[in-house]
C-alpha positions as protocol buffer text, in pm:
chain_id: "A"
residue {
  index: 1
  type: UNK
  ca { x: 1192 y: 7389 z: 2908 }
}
residue {
  index: 2
  type: UNK
  ca { x: 1314 y: 7353 z: 2554 }
}
residue {
  index: 3
  type: UNK
  ca { x: 1640 y: 7179 z: 2650 }
}
residue {
  index: 4
  type: UNK
  ca { x: 1455 y: 6920 z: 2854 }
}
residue {
  index: 5
  type: UNK
  ca { x: 1207 y: 6861 z: 2574 }
}
residue {
  index: 6
  type: UNK
  ca { x: 1489 y: 6826 z: 2319 }
}
residue {
  index: 7
  type: UNK
  ca { x: 1671 y: 6584 z: 2550 }
}
residue {
  index: 8
  type: UNK
  ca { x: 1354 y: 6382 z: 2600 }
}
residue {
  index: 9
  type: UNK
  ca { x: 1290 y: 6373 z: 2225 }
}
residue {
  index: 10
  type: UNK
  ca { x: 1650 y: 6264 z: 2155 }
}
residue {
  index: 11
  type: UNK
  ca { x: 1611 y: 5988 z: 2411 }
}
residue {
  index: 12
  type: UNK
  ca { x: 1287 y: 5874 z: 2249 }
}
residue {
  index: 13
  type: UNK
  ca { x: 1450 y: 5886 z: 1904 }
}
residue {
  index: 14
  type: UNK
  ca { x: 1742 y: 5676 z: 2033 }
}
residue {
  index: 15
  type: UNK
  ca { x: 1496 y: 5427 z: 2191 }
}
residue {
  index: 16
  type: UNK
  ca { x: 1297 y: 5416 z: 1870 }
}
residue {
  index: 17
  type: UNK
  ca { x: 1618 y: 5358 z: 1671 }
}
residue {
  index: 18
  type: UNK
  ca { x: 1717 y: 5072 z: 1903 }
}
residue {
  index: 19
  type: UNK
  ca { x: 1370 y: 4923 z: 1875 }
}
residue {
  index: 20
  type: UNK
  ca { x: 1384 y: 4963 z: 1495 }
}
residue {
  index: 21
  type: UNK
  ca { x: 1718 y: 4774 z: 1484 }
}
residue {
  index: 22
  type: UNK
  ca { x: 1566 y: 4495 z: 1697 }
}
residue {
  index: 23
  type: UNK
  ca { x: 1258 y: 4488 z: 1472 }
}
residue {
  index: 24
  type: UNK
  ca { x: 1474 y: 4473 z: 1158 }
}
residue {
  index: 25
  type: UNK
  ca { x: 1683 y: 4190 z: 1306 }
}
residue {
  index: 26
  type: UNK
  ca { x: 1367 y: 4000 z: 1405 }
}
residue {
  index: 27
  type: UNK
  ca { x: 1218 y: 4062 z: 1060 }
}
residue {
  index: 28
  type: UNK
  ca { x: 1535 y: 3933 z: 890 }
}
residue {
  index: 29
  type: UNK
  ca { x: 1530 y: 3628 z: 1115 }
}
residue {
  index: 30
  type: UNK
  ca { x: 1163 y: 3564 z: 1036 }
}
residue {
  index: 31
  type: UNK
  ca { x: 1228 y: 3600 z: 662 }
}
residue {
  index: 32
  type: UNK
  ca { x: 1514 y: 3351 z: 685 }
}
residue {
  index: 33
  type: UNK
  ca { x: 1291 y: 3109 z: 880 }
}
residue {
  index: 34
  type: UNK
  ca { x: 1012 y: 3155 z: 624 }
}
residue {
  index: 35
  type: UNK
  ca { x: 1258 y: 3069 z: 347 }
}
residue {
  index: 36
  type: UNK
  ca { x: 1364 y: 2754 z: 537 }
}
residue {
  index: 37
  type: UNK
  ca { x: 1002 y: 2655 z: 587 }
}
residue {
  index: 38
  type: UNK
  ca { x: 928 y: 2711 z: 219 }
}
residue {
  index: 39
  type: UNK
  ca { x: 1224 y: 2487 z: 126 }
}
residue {
  index: 40
  type: UNK
  ca { x: 1083 y: 2223 z: 360 }
}
residue {
  index: 41
  type: UNK
  ca { x: 739 y: 2264 z: 203 }
}
residue {
  index: 42
  type: UNK
  ca { x: 886 y: 2222 z: -147 }
}
residue {
  index: 43
  type: UNK
  ca { x: 1065 y: 1906 z: -33 }
}
residue {
  index: 44
  type: UNK
  ca { x: 745 y: 1771 z: 124 }
}
residue {
  index: 45
  type: UNK
  ca { x: 548 y: 1846 z: -194 }
}
residue {
  index: 46
  type: UNK
  ca { x: 809 y: 1656 z: -397 }
}
residue {
  index: 47
  type: UNK
  ca { x: 794 y: 1360 z: -158 }
}
residue {
  index: 48
  type: UNK
  ca { x: 415 y: 1371 z: -168 }
}
residue {
  index: 49
  type: UNK
  ca { x: 420 y: 1364 z: -548 }
}
residue {
  index: 50
  type: UNK
  ca { x: 651 y: 1060 z: -540 }
}
residue {
  index: 51
  type: UNK
  ca { x: 423 y: 888 z: -287 }
}
residue {
  index: 52
  type: UNK
  ca { x: 119 y: 961 z: -504 }
}
residue {
  index: 53
  type: UNK
  ca { x: 295 y: 806 z: -803 }
}
residue {
  index: 54
  type: UNK
  ca { x: 392 y: 503 z: -595 }
}
residue {
  index: 55
  type: UNK
  ca { x: 36 y: 473 z: -469 }
}
residue {
  index: 56
  type: UNK
  ca { x: -99 y: 489 z: -823 }
}
residue {
  index: 57
  type: UNK
  ca { x: 148 y: 218 z: -930 }
}
residue {
  index: 58
  type: UNK
  ca { x: 61 y: -1 z: -632 }
}
residue {
  index: 59
  type: UNK
  ca { x: -309 y: 49 z: -697 }
}
residue {
  index: 60
  type: UNK
  ca { x: -264 y: -55 z: -1060 }
}
residue {
  index: 61
  type: UNK
  ca { x: -58 y: -357 z: -950 }
}
residue {
  index: 62
  type: UNK
  ca { x: -323 y: -448 z: -695 }
}
residue {
  index: 63
  type: UNK
  ca { x: -589 y: -446 z: -966 }
}
residue {
  index: 64
  type: UNK
  ca { x: -371 y: -659 z: -1188 }
}
residue {
  index: 65
  type: UNK
  ca { x: -292 y: -904 z: -908 }
}
residue {
  index: 66
  type: UNK
  ca { x: -656 y: -916 z: -805 }
}
residue {
  index: 67
  type: UNK
  ca { x: -756 y: -1013 z: -1158 }
}
residue {
  index: 68
  type: UNK
  ca { x: -481 y: -1276 z: -1166 }
}
residue {
  index: 69
  type: UNK
  ca { x: -593 y: -1412 z: -830 }
}
residue {
  index: 70
  type: UNK
  ca { x: -949 y: -1437 z: -956 }
}
residue {
  index: 71
  type: UNK
  ca { x: -829 y: -1630 z: -1261 }
}
residue {
  index: 72
  type: UNK
  ca { x: -623 y: -1863 z: -1041 }
}
residue {
  index: 73
  type: UNK
  ca { x: -918 y: -1924 z: -809 }
}
residue {
  index: 74
  type: UNK
  ca { x: -1137 y: -2014 z: -1107 }
}
residue {
  index: 75
  type: UNK
  ca { x: -868 y: -2252 z: -1232 }
}
residue {
  index: 76
  type: UNK
  ca { x: -837 y: -2410 z: -887 }
}
residue {
  index: 77
  type: UNK
  ca { x: -1214 y: -2459 z: -870 }
}
residue {
  index: 78
  type: UNK
  ca { x: -1205 y: -2620 z: -1214 }
}
residue {
  index: 79
  type: UNK
  ca { x: -919 y: -2849 z: -1109 }
}
residue {
  index: 80
  type: UNK
  ca { x: -1101 y: -2947 z: -788 }
}
residue {
  index: 81
  type: UNK
  ca { x: -1408 y: -3038 z: -994 }
}
residue {
  index: 82
  type: UNK
  ca { x: -1196 y: -3244 z: -1235 }
}
residue {
  index: 83
  type: UNK
  ca { x: -1025 y: -3410 z: -938 }
}
residue {
  index: 84
  type: UNK
  ca { x: -1359 y: -3507 z: -784 }
}
residue {
  index: 85
  type: UNK
  ca { x: -1478 y: -3650 z: -1117 }
}
residue {
  index: 86
  type: UNK
  ca { x: -1157 y: -3851 z: -1153 }
}
residue {
  index: 87
  type: UNK
  ca { x: -1187 y: -3971 z: -794 }
}
residue {
  index: 88
  type: UNK
  ca { x: -1544 y: -4088 z: -858 }
}
residue {
  index: 89
  type: UNK
  ca { x: -1430 y: -4263 z: -1176 }
}
residue {
  index: 90
  type: UNK
  ca { x: -1146 y: -4427 z: -985 }
}
residue {
  index: 91
  type: UNK
  ca { x: -1383 y: -4552 z: -715 }
}
residue {
  index: 92
  type: UNK
  ca { x: -1622 y: -4683 z: -978 }
}
residue {
  index: 93
  type: UNK
  ca { x: -1336 y: -4867 z: -1150 }
}
residue {
  index: 94
  type: UNK
  ca { x: -1217 y: -5013 z: -818 }
}
residue {
  index: 95
  type: UNK
  ca { x: -1569 y: -5125 z: -736 }
}
residue {
  index: 96
  type: UNK
  ca { x: -1606 y: -5284 z: -1081 }
}
residue {
  index: 97
  type: UNK
  ca { x: -1267 y: -5453 z: -1043 }
}
residue {
  index: 98
  type: UNK
  ca { x: -1357 y: -5581 z: -699 }
}
residue {
  index: 99
  type: UNK
  ca { x: -1690 y: -5711 z: -829 }
}
residue {
  index: 100
  type: UNK
  ca { x: -1516 y: -5883 z: -1120 }
}
residue {
  index: 101
  type: UNK
  ca { x: -1270 y: -6049 z: -883 }
}
residue {
  index: 102
  type: UNK
  ca { x: -1554 y: -6173 z: -669 }
}
residue {
  index: 103
  type: UNK
  ca { x: -1732 y: -6312 z: -975 }
}
residue {
  index: 104
  type: UNK
  ca { x: -1412 y: -6486 z: -1085 }
}
residue {
  index: 105
  type: UNK
  ca { x: -1367 y: -6635 z: -739 }
}
residue {
  index: 106
  type: UNK
  ca { x: -1726 y: -6758 z: -738 }
}
residue {
  index: 107
  type: UNK
  ca { x: -1678 y: -6915 z: -1080 }
}
residue {
  index: 108
  type: UNK
  ca { x: -1360 y: -7088 z: -964 }
}
residue {
  index: 109
  type: UNK
  ca { x: -1537 y: -7223 z: -659 }
}
residue {
  index: 110
  type: UNK
  ca { x: -1818 y: -7370 z: -867 }
}
């Protein structure tokens, strides 16, 4: 009958209206969450940019320090070489001095 059909249609319209309200509330909630996530993404992009700048600075510093270390190693090698030459010269002088003392002792004994 027409009354039953109208009643059924009104019930379906009311159900659809309730479902639409739930959908709209869920949609609003999802939009708010999307906005929060976008804020978080912006913050993470900013932090990432800062980290990239820091990394670039550290990389530049590393190159600079590496070059300085290389220079210091070369200087140390040079100083070790000079030290060994001086040590050899010192030993030669001690040997010559010892030999001279022995010669002087031999001359005094004669």
